[in-house]
CSV table of C-alpha atoms and ligand atoms in Angstrom, one decimal:
chain,number,residue,atom,x,y,z
A,1,MET,CA,4.9,19.1,19.9
A,2,ASP,CA,5.2,15.4,20.5
A,3,ARG,CA,5.9,13.2,17.5
A,4,VAL,CA,4.2,9.8,17.2
A,5,LEU,CA,6.4,7.5,15.1
A,6,ASP,CA,4.8,4.7,13.1
A,7,THR,CA,6.6,1.5,12.4
A,8,ALA,CA,7.9,2.6,9.0
A,9,ALA,CA,9.6,5.5,10.8
A,10,LEU,CA,11.2,3.2,13.3
A,11,LEU,CA,12.5,1.0,10.5
A,12,HIS,CA,13.7,3.7,8.1
A,13,TRP,CA,14.6,6.9,9.9
A,14,PRO,CA,18.1,7.5,11.1
A,15,ILE,CA,18.5,6.6,14.8
A,16,GLU,CA,19.2,10.2,15.8
A,17,ARG,CA,15.9,11.4,14.4
A,18,LEU,CA,13.9,8.9,16.5
A,19,ALA,CA,15.0,10.2,19.9
A,20,GLY,CA,12.1,11.4,22.1
A,21,GLY,CA,9.5,10.0,19.8
A,22,VAL,CA,6.3,8.4,21.1
A,23,CYS,CA,5.3,4.9,20.1
A,24,ALA,CA,2.7,2.3,21.0
A,25,VAL,CA,3.8,-0.8,22.9
A,26,SER,CA,2.0,-2.9,20.3
A,27,GLN,CA,4.6,-1.7,17.7
A,28,GLN,CA,7.4,-3.6,19.5
A,29,ALA,CA,6.1,-7.0,18.4
A,30,GLU,CA,5.4,-5.7,14.9
A,31,LEU,CA,8.9,-4.3,14.7
A,32,ARG,CA,10.5,-7.5,16.0
A,33,ALA,CA,8.6,-9.6,13.4
A,34,LEU,CA,9.7,-7.2,10.6
A,35,ASN,CA,13.3,-6.7,11.5
A,36,GLU,CA,14.7,-8.2,14.7
A,37,PRO,CA,18.2,-6.6,14.7
A,38,ARG,CA,16.6,-3.2,14.2
A,39,SER,CA,14.1,-3.9,17.0
A,40,MET,CA,17.0,-4.7,19.4
A,41,LEU,CA,18.7,-1.4,18.4
A,42,ILE,CA,15.4,0.5,18.8
A,43,GLU,CA,14.9,-0.9,22.3
A,44,THR,CA,18.2,0.8,23.4
A,45,LEU,CA,16.9,4.2,22.4
A,46,ASP,CA,15.2,6.8,24.5
A,47,LEU,CA,11.6,6.4,23.1
A,48,ASP,CA,8.4,7.0,25.0
A,49,TRP,CA,6.5,3.6,24.7
A,50,ARG,CA,2.9,4.0,25.6
A,51,ASP,CA,-0.1,1.8,26.2
A,52,VAL,CA,-3.2,3.2,24.5
A,53,PRO,CA,-6.0,4.3,26.9
A,54,SER,CA,-9.4,2.9,25.8
A,55,GLU,CA,-10.8,6.5,25.4
A,56,TRP,CA,-8.0,7.3,22.9
A,57,HIS,CA,-8.7,4.0,21.1
A,58,ALA,CA,-12.3,5.0,20.8
A,59,LEU,CA,-11.3,8.4,19.5
A,60,ALA,CA,-9.2,6.7,16.8
A,61,THR,CA,-11.9,4.3,15.7
A,62,GLN,CA,-14.4,7.2,15.5
A,63,CYS,CA,-12.0,9.3,13.5
A,64,ALA,CA,-11.1,6.6,11.1
A,65,SER,CA,-14.7,5.6,10.6
A,66,GLU,CA,-15.6,9.1,9.6
A,67,THR,CA,-13.3,9.1,6.6
A,68,GLY,CA,-14.0,5.4,6.0
A,69,ASP,CA,-10.4,4.3,6.4
A,70,LEU,CA,-11.0,2.1,9.5
A,71,PRO,CA,-11.7,-1.3,7.8
A,72,ARG,CA,-8.2,-1.3,6.3
A,73,LEU,CA,-6.3,-0.2,9.4
A,74,SER,CA,-4.4,-2.8,11.5
A,75,ASP,CA,-4.6,-3.0,15.3
A,76,VAL,CA,-1.2,-1.3,15.4
A,77,ASP,CA,-2.3,1.4,13.0
A,78,VAL,CA,-5.3,2.2,15.2
A,79,ASP,CA,-3.0,2.4,18.3
A,80,VAL,CA,-0.7,4.8,16.5
A,81,LEU,CA,-3.6,7.0,15.4
A,82,ALA,CA,-5.0,6.9,18.9
A,83,LEU,CA,-1.7,8.2,20.4
A,84,ALA,CA,-1.5,11.0,17.9
A,85,LEU,CA,-5.1,12.0,18.6
A,86,GLY,CA,-4.7,11.7,22.4
A,87,LEU,CA,-1.5,13.7,22.6
A,88,ASN,CA,-2.4,16.1,19.7
A,89,ALA,CA,1.0,15.1,18.3
A,90,CYS,CA,2.6,15.3,14.9
A,91,LEU,CA,2.0,11.9,13.3
A,92,VAL,CA,5.0,10.5,11.4
A,93,THR,CA,3.7,8.0,8.8
A,94,ASP,CA,3.7,7.2,5.0
A,95,ASP,CA,0.5,5.2,5.4
A,96,TYR,CA,-2.0,7.1,3.4
A,97,ARG,CA,-5.0,5.8,5.4
A,98,LEU,CA,-3.5,7.0,8.6
A,99,GLN,CA,-2.5,10.3,7.0
A,100,ASN,CA,-6.0,10.6,5.6
A,101,SER,CA,-7.8,10.0,8.9
A,102,TYR,CA,-5.5,12.2,10.9
A,103,LYS,CA,-5.7,15.1,8.4
A,104,HIS,CA,-9.5,14.9,8.5
A,105,ALA,CA,-9.3,15.3,12.3
A,106,GLY,CA,-7.1,18.4,11.8
A,107,GLY,CA,-3.8,16.7,12.9
A,108,SER,CA,-0.4,17.5,11.5
A,109,ILE,CA,1.5,14.9,9.5
A,110,GLU,CA,5.2,14.4,8.8
A,111,ALA,CA,6.1,11.9,6.1
A,112,VAL,CA,8.8,9.2,6.6
A,113,ALA,CA,10.1,9.2,3.0
A,114,ASN,CA,7.3,10.4,0.6
A,115,ARG,CA,5.5,13.7,0.3
A,116,VAL,CA,2.3,14.3,2.2
A,117,SER,CA,-0.8,14.8,0.0
A,118,LYS,CA,-3.2,17.6,0.9
A,119,ALA,CA,-6.5,16.0,-0.2
A,120,VAL,CA,-8.7,14.0,2.2
A,121,TRP,CA,-10.4,11.0,0.7
A,122,LEU,CA,-13.7,9.8,2.0
A,123,TRP,CA,-14.8,6.1,1.8
A,124,GLU,CA,-18.1,4.3,2.3
A,125,LEU,CA,-19.4,0.7,2.3
A,126,ARG,CA,-21.1,-0.4,-0.9
A,127,CYS,CA,-23.1,-3.6,-1.3
A,128,THR,CA,-21.9,-6.0,-4.0
A,129,GLY,CA,-25.5,-7.2,-4.5
A,130,CYS,CA,-28.1,-4.4,-4.4
A,131,ARG,CA,-25.5,-1.5,-4.5
A,132,ASP,CA,-26.8,0.1,-1.3
A,133,VAL,CA,-24.3,2.3,0.4
A,134,ALA,CA,-23.6,2.8,4.1
A,135,GLU,CA,-21.3,4.9,6.3
A,136,VAL,CA,-18.4,3.0,7.8
A,137,PRO,CA,-19.3,2.3,11.5
A,138,PRO,CA,-16.8,2.5,14.3
A,139,ASN,CA,-17.2,-1.2,15.0
A,140,VAL,CA,-16.5,-2.3,11.3
A,141,PRO,CA,-14.6,-5.5,10.9
A,142,ARG,CA,-11.0,-4.7,10.1
A,143,SER,CA,-9.1,-6.7,7.4
A,144,LYS,CA,-6.9,-5.9,4.4
A,145,ASP,CA,-8.7,-8.3,2.1
A,146,ARG,CA,-12.0,-9.5,3.6
A,147,PRO,CA,-15.4,-7.8,3.1
A,148,ALA,CA,-16.2,-5.0,5.6
A,149,GLY,CA,-19.6,-6.4,6.6
A,150,GLU,CA,-22.9,-7.6,5.3
A,151,CYS,CA,-25.6,-5.5,3.6
A,152,GLN,CA,-28.5,-4.8,6.0
A,153,ARG,CA,-30.9,-4.9,3.0
A,154,CYS,CA,-29.9,-8.0,1.1
A,155,GLY,CA,-27.1,-9.8,3.0
A,156,SER,CA,-24.4,-9.5,0.3
A,157,SER,CA,-20.9,-8.5,1.1
A,158,MET,CA,-20.1,-4.8,1.7
A,159,LEU,CA,-16.9,-3.5,0.2
A,160,VAL,CA,-15.0,-0.2,1.0
A,161,LYS,CA,-15.4,2.2,-2.0
A,162,ARG,CA,-14.6,5.8,-2.6
A,163,ARG,CA,-17.5,8.0,-1.6
A,164,ARG,CA,-19.4,9.5,-4.6
A,165,GLY,CA,-20.0,13.2,-5.1
B,1,ZN,ZN1,-27.4,-5.3,-0.6
């Protein structure tokens, strides 16, 4: 089984464990920004750098919107999830949102440093005004700290919240 390595794995795993891993091309810039010497070392390794086909990208946004994790995933996170889904690979990550989405899709996970939890968490959008709730759509705006959209009913901000019951 292929192993898709997220950026934490590239940063923290011993070099010999990384060989043969699959990574998204978009991770190269992220890695360079985080740790340039490490990125130069990584570039000398035998890794399988892939561009993400648009069909796989669509699979990933669909998968992450089903659990509601999508608004908090970065572009690189979505690429990594897309490669794992497209290749039916083992996904190596400690990001619990990536783990959550991929587990929901039936994928197998390997942790970088921590243990992998078994539970799948489901998230929804909740209005800060009228408290209306909505499922997370595949085209949701993605940002770590901004609202995930506007309420269809009253126009207030929608925030990502744990799904009830
Ligand atoms: Zn509302």
